[in-house]
CSV table of C-alpha atoms (C1' of nucleotides) and ligand atoms in Angstrom, one decimal:
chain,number,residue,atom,x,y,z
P,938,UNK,CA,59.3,12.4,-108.1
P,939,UNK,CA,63.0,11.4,-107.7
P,940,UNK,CA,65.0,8.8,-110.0
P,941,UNK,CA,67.5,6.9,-107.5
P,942,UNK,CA,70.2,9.1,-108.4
P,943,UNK,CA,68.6,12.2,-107.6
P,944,UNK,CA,67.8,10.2,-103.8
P,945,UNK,CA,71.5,9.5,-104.1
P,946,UNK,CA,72.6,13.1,-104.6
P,947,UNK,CA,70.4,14.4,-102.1
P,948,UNK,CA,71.5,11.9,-99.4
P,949,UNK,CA,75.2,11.2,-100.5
P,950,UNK,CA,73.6,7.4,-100.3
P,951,UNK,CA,74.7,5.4,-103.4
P,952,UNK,CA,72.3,3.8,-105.6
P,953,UNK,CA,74.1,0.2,-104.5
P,954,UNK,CA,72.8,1.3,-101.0
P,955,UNK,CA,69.8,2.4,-101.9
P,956,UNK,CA,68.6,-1.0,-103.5
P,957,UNK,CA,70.3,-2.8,-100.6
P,958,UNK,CA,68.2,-0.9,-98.6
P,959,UNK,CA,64.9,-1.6,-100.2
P,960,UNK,CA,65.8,-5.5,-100.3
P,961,UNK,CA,66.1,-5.2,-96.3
P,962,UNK,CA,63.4,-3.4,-96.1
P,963,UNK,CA,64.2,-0.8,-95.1
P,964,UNK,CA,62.7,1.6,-97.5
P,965,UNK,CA,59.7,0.8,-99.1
P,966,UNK,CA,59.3,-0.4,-102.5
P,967,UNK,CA,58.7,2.6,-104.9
P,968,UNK,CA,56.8,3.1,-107.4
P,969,UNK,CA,58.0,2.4,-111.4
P,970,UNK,CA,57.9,3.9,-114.8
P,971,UNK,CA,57.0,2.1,-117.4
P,972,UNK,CA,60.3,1.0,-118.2
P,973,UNK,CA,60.6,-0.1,-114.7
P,974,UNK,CA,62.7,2.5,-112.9
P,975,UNK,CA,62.1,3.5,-109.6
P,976,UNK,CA,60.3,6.4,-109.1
P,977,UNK,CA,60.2,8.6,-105.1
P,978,UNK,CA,58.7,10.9,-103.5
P,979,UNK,CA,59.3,13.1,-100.6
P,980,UNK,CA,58.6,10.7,-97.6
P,981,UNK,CA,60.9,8.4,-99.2
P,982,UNK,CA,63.9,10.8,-99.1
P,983,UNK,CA,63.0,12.0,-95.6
P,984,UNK,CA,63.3,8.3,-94.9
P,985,UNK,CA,66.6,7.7,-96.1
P,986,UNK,CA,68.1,10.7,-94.6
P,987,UNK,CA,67.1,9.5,-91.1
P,988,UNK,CA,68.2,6.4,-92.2
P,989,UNK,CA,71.6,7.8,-93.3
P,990,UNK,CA,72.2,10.2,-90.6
P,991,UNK,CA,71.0,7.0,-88.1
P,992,UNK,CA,74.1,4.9,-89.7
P,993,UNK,CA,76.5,8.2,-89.3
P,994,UNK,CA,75.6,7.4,-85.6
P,995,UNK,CA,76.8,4.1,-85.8
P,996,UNK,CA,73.5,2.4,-85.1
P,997,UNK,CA,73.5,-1.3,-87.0
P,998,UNK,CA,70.7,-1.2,-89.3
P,999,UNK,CA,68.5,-3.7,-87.0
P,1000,UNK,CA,68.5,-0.8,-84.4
P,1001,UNK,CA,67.4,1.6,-87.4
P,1002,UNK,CA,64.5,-0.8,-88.4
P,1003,UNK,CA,63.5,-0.5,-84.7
P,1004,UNK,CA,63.5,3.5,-84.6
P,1005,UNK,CA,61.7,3.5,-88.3
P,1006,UNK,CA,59.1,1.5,-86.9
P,1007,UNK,CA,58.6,4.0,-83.9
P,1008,UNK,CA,57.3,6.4,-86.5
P,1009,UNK,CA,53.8,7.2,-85.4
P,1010,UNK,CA,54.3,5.4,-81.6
P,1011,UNK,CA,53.2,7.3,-78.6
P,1012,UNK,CA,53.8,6.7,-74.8
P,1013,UNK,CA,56.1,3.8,-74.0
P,1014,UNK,CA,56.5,2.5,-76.8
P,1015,UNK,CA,58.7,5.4,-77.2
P,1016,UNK,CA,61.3,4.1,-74.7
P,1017,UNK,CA,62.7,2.1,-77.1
P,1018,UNK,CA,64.2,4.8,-78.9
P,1019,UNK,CA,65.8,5.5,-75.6
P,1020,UNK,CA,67.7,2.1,-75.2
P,1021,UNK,CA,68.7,2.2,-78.6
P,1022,UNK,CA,70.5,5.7,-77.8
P,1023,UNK,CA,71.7,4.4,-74.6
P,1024,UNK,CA,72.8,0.8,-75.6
P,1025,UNK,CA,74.4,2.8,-78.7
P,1026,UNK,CA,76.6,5.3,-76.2
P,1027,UNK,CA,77.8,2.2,-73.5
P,1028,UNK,CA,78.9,0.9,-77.2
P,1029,UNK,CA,80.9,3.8,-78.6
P,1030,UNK,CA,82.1,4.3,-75.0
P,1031,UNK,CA,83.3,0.4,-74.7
P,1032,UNK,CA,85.0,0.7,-78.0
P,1033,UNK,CA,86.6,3.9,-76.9
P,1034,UNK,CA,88.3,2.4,-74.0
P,1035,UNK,CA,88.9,-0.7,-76.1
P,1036,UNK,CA,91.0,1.1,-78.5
P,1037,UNK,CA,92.6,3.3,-76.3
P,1038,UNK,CA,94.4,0.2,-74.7
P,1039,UNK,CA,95.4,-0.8,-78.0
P,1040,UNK,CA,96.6,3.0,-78.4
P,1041,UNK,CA,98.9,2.4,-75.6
P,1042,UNK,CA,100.7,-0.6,-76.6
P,1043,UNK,CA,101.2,0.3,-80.1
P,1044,UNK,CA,102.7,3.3,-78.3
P,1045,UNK,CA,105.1,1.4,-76.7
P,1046,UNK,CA,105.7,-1.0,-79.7
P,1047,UNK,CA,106.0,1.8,-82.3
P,1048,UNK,CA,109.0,3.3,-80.3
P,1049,UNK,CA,110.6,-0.2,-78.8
P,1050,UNK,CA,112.7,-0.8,-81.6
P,1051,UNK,CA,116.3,1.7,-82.2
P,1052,UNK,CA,116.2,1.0,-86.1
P,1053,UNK,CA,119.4,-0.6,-86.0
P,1054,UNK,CA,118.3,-4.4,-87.3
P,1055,UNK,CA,121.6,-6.1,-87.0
P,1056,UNK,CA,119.9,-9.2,-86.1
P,1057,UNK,CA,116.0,-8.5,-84.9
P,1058,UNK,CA,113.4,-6.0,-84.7
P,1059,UNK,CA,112.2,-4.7,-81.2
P,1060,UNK,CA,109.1,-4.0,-83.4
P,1061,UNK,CA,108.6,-7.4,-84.6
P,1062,UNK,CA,109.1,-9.0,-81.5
P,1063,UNK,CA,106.4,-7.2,-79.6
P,1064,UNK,CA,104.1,-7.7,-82.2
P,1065,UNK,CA,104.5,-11.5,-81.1
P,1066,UNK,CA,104.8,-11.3,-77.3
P,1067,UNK,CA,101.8,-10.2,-74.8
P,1068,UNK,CA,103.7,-10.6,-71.9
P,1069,UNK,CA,105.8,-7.4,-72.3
P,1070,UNK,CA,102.6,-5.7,-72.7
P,1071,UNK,CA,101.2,-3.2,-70.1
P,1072,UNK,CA,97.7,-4.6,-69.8
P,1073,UNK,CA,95.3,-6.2,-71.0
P,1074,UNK,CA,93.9,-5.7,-74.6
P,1075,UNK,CA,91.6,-6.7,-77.3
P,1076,UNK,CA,90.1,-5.2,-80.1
P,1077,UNK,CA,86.7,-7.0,-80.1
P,1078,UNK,CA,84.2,-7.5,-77.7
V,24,UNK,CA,102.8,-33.0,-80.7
V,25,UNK,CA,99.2,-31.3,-80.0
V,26,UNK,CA,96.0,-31.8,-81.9
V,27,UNK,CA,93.9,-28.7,-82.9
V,28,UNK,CA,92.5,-28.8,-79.7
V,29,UNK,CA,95.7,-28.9,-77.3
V,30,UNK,CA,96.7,-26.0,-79.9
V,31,UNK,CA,93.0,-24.2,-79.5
V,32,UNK,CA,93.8,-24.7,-75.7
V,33,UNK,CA,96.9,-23.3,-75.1
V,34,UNK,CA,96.1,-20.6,-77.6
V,35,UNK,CA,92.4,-19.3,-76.9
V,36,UNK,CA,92.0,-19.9,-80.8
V,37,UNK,CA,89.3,-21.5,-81.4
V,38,UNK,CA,89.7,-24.5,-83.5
V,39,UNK,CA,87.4,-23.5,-86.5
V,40,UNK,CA,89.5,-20.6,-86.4
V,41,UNK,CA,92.8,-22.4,-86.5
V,42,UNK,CA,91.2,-24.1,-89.9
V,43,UNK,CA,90.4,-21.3,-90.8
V,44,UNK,CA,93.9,-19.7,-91.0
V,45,UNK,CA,95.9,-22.9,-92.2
V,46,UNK,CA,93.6,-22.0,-95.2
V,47,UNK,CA,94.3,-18.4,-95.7
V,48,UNK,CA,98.1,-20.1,-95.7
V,49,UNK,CA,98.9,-18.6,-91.8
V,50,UNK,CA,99.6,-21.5,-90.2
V,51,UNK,CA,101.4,-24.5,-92.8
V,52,UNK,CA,100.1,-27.3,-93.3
V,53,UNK,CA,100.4,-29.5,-90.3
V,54,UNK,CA,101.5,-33.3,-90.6
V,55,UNK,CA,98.6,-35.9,-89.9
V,56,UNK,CA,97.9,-39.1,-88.2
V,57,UNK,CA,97.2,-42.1,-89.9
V,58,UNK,CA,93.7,-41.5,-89.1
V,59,UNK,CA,93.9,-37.8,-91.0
V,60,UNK,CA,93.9,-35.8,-87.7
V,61,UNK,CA,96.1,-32.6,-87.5
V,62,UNK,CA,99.0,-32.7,-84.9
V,63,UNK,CA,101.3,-29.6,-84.6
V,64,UNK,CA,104.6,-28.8,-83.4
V,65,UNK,CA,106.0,-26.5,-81.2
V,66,UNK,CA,106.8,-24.1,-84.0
V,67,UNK,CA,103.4,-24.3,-85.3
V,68,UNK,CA,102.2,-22.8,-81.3
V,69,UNK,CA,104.2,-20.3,-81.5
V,70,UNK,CA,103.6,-19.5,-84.8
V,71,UNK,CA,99.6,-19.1,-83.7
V,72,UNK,CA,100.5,-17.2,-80.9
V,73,UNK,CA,102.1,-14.4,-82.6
V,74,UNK,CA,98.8,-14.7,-84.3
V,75,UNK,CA,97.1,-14.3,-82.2
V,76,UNK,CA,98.8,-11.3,-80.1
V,77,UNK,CA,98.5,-9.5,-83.4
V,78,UNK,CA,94.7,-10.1,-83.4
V,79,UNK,CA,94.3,-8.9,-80.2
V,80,UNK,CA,96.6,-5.7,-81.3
V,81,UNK,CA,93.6,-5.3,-84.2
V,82,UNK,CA,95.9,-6.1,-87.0
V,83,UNK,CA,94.3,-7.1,-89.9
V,84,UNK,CA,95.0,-10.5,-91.1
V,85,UNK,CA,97.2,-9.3,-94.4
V,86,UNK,CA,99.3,-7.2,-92.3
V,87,UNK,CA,99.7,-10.1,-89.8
V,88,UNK,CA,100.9,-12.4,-92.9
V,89,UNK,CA,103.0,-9.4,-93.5
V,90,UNK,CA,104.7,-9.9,-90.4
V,91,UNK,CA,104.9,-13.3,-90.6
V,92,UNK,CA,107.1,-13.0,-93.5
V,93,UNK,CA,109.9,-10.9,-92.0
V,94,UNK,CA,110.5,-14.2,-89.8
V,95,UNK,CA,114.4,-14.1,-90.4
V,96,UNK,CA,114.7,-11.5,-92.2
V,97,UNK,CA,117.6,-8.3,-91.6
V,98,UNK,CA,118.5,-4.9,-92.4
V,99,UNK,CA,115.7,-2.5,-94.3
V,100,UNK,CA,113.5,-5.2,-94.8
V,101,UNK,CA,112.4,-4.9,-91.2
V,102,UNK,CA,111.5,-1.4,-91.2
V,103,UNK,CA,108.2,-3.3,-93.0
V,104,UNK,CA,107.6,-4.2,-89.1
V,105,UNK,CA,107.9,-0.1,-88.1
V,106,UNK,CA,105.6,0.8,-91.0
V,107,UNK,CA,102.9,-1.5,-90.3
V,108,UNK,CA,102.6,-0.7,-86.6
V,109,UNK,CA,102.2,3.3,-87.6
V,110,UNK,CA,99.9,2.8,-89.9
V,111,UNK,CA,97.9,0.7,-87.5
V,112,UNK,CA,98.7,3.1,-84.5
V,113,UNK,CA,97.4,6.2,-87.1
V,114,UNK,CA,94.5,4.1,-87.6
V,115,UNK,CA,93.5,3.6,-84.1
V,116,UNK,CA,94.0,7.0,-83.5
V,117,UNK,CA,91.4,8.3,-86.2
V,118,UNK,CA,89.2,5.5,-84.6
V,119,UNK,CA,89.6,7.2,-81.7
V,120,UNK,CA,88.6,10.5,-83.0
V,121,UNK,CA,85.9,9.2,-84.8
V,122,UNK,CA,84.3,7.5,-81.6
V,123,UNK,CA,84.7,10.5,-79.8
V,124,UNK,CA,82.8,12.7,-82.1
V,125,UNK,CA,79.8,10.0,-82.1
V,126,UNK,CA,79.8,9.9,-78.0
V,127,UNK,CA,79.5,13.5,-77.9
V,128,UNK,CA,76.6,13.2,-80.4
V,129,UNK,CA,75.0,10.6,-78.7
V,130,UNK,CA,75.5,11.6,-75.3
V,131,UNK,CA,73.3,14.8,-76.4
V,132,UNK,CA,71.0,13.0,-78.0
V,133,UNK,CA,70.2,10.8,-75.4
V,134,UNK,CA,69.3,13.4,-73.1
V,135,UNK,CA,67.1,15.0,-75.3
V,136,UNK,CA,63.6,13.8,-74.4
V,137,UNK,CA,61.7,14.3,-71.2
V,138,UNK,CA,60.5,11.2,-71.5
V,139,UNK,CA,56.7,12.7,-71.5
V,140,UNK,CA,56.0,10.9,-74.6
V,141,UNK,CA,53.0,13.1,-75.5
V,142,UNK,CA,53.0,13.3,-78.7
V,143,UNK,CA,56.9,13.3,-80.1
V,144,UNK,CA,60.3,12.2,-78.3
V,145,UNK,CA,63.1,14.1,-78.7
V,146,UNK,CA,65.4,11.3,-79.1
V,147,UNK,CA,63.7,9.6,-82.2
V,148,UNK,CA,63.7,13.0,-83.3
V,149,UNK,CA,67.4,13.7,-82.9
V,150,UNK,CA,68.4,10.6,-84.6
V,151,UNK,CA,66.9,11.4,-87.7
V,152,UNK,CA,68.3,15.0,-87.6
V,153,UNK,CA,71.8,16.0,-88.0
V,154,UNK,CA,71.1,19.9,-87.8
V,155,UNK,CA,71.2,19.5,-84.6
V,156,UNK,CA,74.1,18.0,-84.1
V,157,UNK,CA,77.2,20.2,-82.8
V,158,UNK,CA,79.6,18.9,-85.4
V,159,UNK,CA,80.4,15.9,-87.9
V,160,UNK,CA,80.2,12.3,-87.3
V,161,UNK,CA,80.9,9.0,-88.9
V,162,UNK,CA,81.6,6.2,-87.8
V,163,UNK,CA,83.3,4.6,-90.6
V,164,UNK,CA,86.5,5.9,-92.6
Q,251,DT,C1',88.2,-56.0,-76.0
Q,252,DG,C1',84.1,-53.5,-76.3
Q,253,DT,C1',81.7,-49.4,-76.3
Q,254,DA,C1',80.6,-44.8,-75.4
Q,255,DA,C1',82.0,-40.1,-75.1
Q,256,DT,C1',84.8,-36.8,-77.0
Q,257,DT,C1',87.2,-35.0,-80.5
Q,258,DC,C1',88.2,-34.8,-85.0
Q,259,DC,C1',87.3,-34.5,-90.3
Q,260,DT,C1',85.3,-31.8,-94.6
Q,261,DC,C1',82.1,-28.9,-96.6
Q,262,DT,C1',78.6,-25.4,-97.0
Q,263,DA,C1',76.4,-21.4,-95.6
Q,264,DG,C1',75.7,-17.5,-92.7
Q,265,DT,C1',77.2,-13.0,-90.4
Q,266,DA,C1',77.2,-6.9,-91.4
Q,267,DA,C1',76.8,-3.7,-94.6
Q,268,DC,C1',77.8,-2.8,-98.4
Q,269,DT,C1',80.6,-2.7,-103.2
Q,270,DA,C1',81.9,-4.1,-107.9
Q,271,DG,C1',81.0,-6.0,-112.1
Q,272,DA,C1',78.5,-8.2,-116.0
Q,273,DG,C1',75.2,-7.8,-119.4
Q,274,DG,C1',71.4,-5.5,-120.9
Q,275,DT,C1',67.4,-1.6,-121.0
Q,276,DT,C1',65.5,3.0,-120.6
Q,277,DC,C1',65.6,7.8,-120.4
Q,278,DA,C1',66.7,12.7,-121.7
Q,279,DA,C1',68.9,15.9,-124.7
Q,280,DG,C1',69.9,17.6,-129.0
J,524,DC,C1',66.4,9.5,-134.0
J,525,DT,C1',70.5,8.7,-132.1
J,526,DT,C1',73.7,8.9,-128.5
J,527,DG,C1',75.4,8.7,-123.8
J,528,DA,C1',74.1,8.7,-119.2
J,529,DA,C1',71.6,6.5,-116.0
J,530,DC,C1',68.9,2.7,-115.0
J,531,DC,C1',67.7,-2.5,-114.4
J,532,DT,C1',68.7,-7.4,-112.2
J,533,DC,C1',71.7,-10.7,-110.6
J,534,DT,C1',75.9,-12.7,-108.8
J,535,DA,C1',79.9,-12.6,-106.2
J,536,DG,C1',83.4,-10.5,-103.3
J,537,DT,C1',84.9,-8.0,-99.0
J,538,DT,C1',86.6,-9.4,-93.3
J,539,DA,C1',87.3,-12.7,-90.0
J,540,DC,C1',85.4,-15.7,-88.5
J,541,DT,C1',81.2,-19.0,-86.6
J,542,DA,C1',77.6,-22.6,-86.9
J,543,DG,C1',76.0,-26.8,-88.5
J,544,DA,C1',75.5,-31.2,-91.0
J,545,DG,C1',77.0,-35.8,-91.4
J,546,DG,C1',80.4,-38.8,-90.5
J,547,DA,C1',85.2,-40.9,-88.9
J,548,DA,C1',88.9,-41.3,-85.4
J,549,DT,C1',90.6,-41.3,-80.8
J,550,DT,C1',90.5,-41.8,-75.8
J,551,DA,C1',88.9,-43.5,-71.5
J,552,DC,C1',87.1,-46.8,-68.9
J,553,DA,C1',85.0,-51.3,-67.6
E,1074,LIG,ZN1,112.9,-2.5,-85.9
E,1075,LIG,ZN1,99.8,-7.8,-75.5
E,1076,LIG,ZN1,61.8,10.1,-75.6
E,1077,LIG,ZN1,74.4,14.4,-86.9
DNA sequence: TGTAATTCCTCTAGTAACTAGAGGTTCAAG
DNA sequence: CTTGAACCTCTAGTTACTAGAGGAATTACA
């Protein structure tokens, strides 16, 4: 049996997160000692390492409740761990391209201004004005 | 003069959101009508609209205020501007990075499976297993 | 001028995924 | 048996908004 900081050790989750977890549900309640400190066994860590390596992927937790409760499916149910994957990578992929606009222009802006700041700042002014931008660009969806 | 909504108009700021920053101290306090509605000046859309570009660059709001602030300012003071838009730049980058290491992940594991569904899929499996994985991946900092 | 539609007001609470802190209890080692 | 580390619950804070309730002002039109 493992106290919550040995589950925290073994998972590089912390303890904070752990609790979180179990009040979304998505660990089960475990067991107690008498003195009311949570006691877990090995299913339990299995469950948060998926559950932690699942959020190194990116996946929002709602997506990880919907790939824990696949444990045990067979057939088609099993397709839903597919979309998850695949709505996961148009994601990452969108956010890629996203960010690489916004690479560009800071590009641009970084270098616009010669340092000299008799009166303004190239920098500053960019910051302020789209239409000396090379496209279009936007950090969120 | 422009109510919130002429503002939220010309802007694409929503007008909750333009509230929302007069609160956070972004935008001044505008002068009312007699009937308490806000009306804004022609400083006050500009004002929202360097804003707003910096949103769309992903600047967080403190570095926007930060910006803000250099309004008429000179000399070294300015290089503030220079420094924020590295650090942001840097940051984008390592966002980048990061993405890129989780498509690659991804992008395996959504291949993984057949999609016979016997008994296991290889996906479901993948996610909860970083041995697999060809390198390190998170996707926060 | 009357009235109806639209816009505006304030305030609270909810979002995602934790993290920090307060104030108090239990456990493990020596 | 006494410390000190680890544990407990609960609340609130983080970011940048967004949604909704309940009500008042403005605008357009007849
Ligand atoms: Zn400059
Ligand atoms: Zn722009
Ligand atoms: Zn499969
Ligand atoms: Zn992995």
């Amino acid at each position: 049996m493992y106290s919550i900081g040995d589950l925290s050790r073994r998972t590089q989750v912390k303890v904070p997160t752990i609790r979180f977890y179990e009040g979304k549900g998505l660990l089960p309640k475990p067991e107690r000692t008498a003195g009311n400190q949570r006691r877990y066994d090995e299913a339990a860590l299995k469950r948060l390492l998926f559950i932690r390596h699942c959020r190194d992927l990116g996946l929002p937790l709602i997506d990880v409740v919907g790939l824990l409760s696949l444990e045990g499916a067979a057939g088609s149910d099993l397709n839903r761990a597919h979309e998850i994957a695949e709505k996961q990578l148009a994601d990452v992929r969108d956010r890629i391209a996203r960010l690489q606009n916004l690479e560009a222009e800071l590009t641009r802006i970084s270098v616009a201004c010669d340092g000299k700041h008799d009166h303004v700042c190239a920098v500053l002014h960019a910051f302020g004005d789209h239409s000396e931008c090379m496209g279009t660009h936007s950090h969120k969806k």
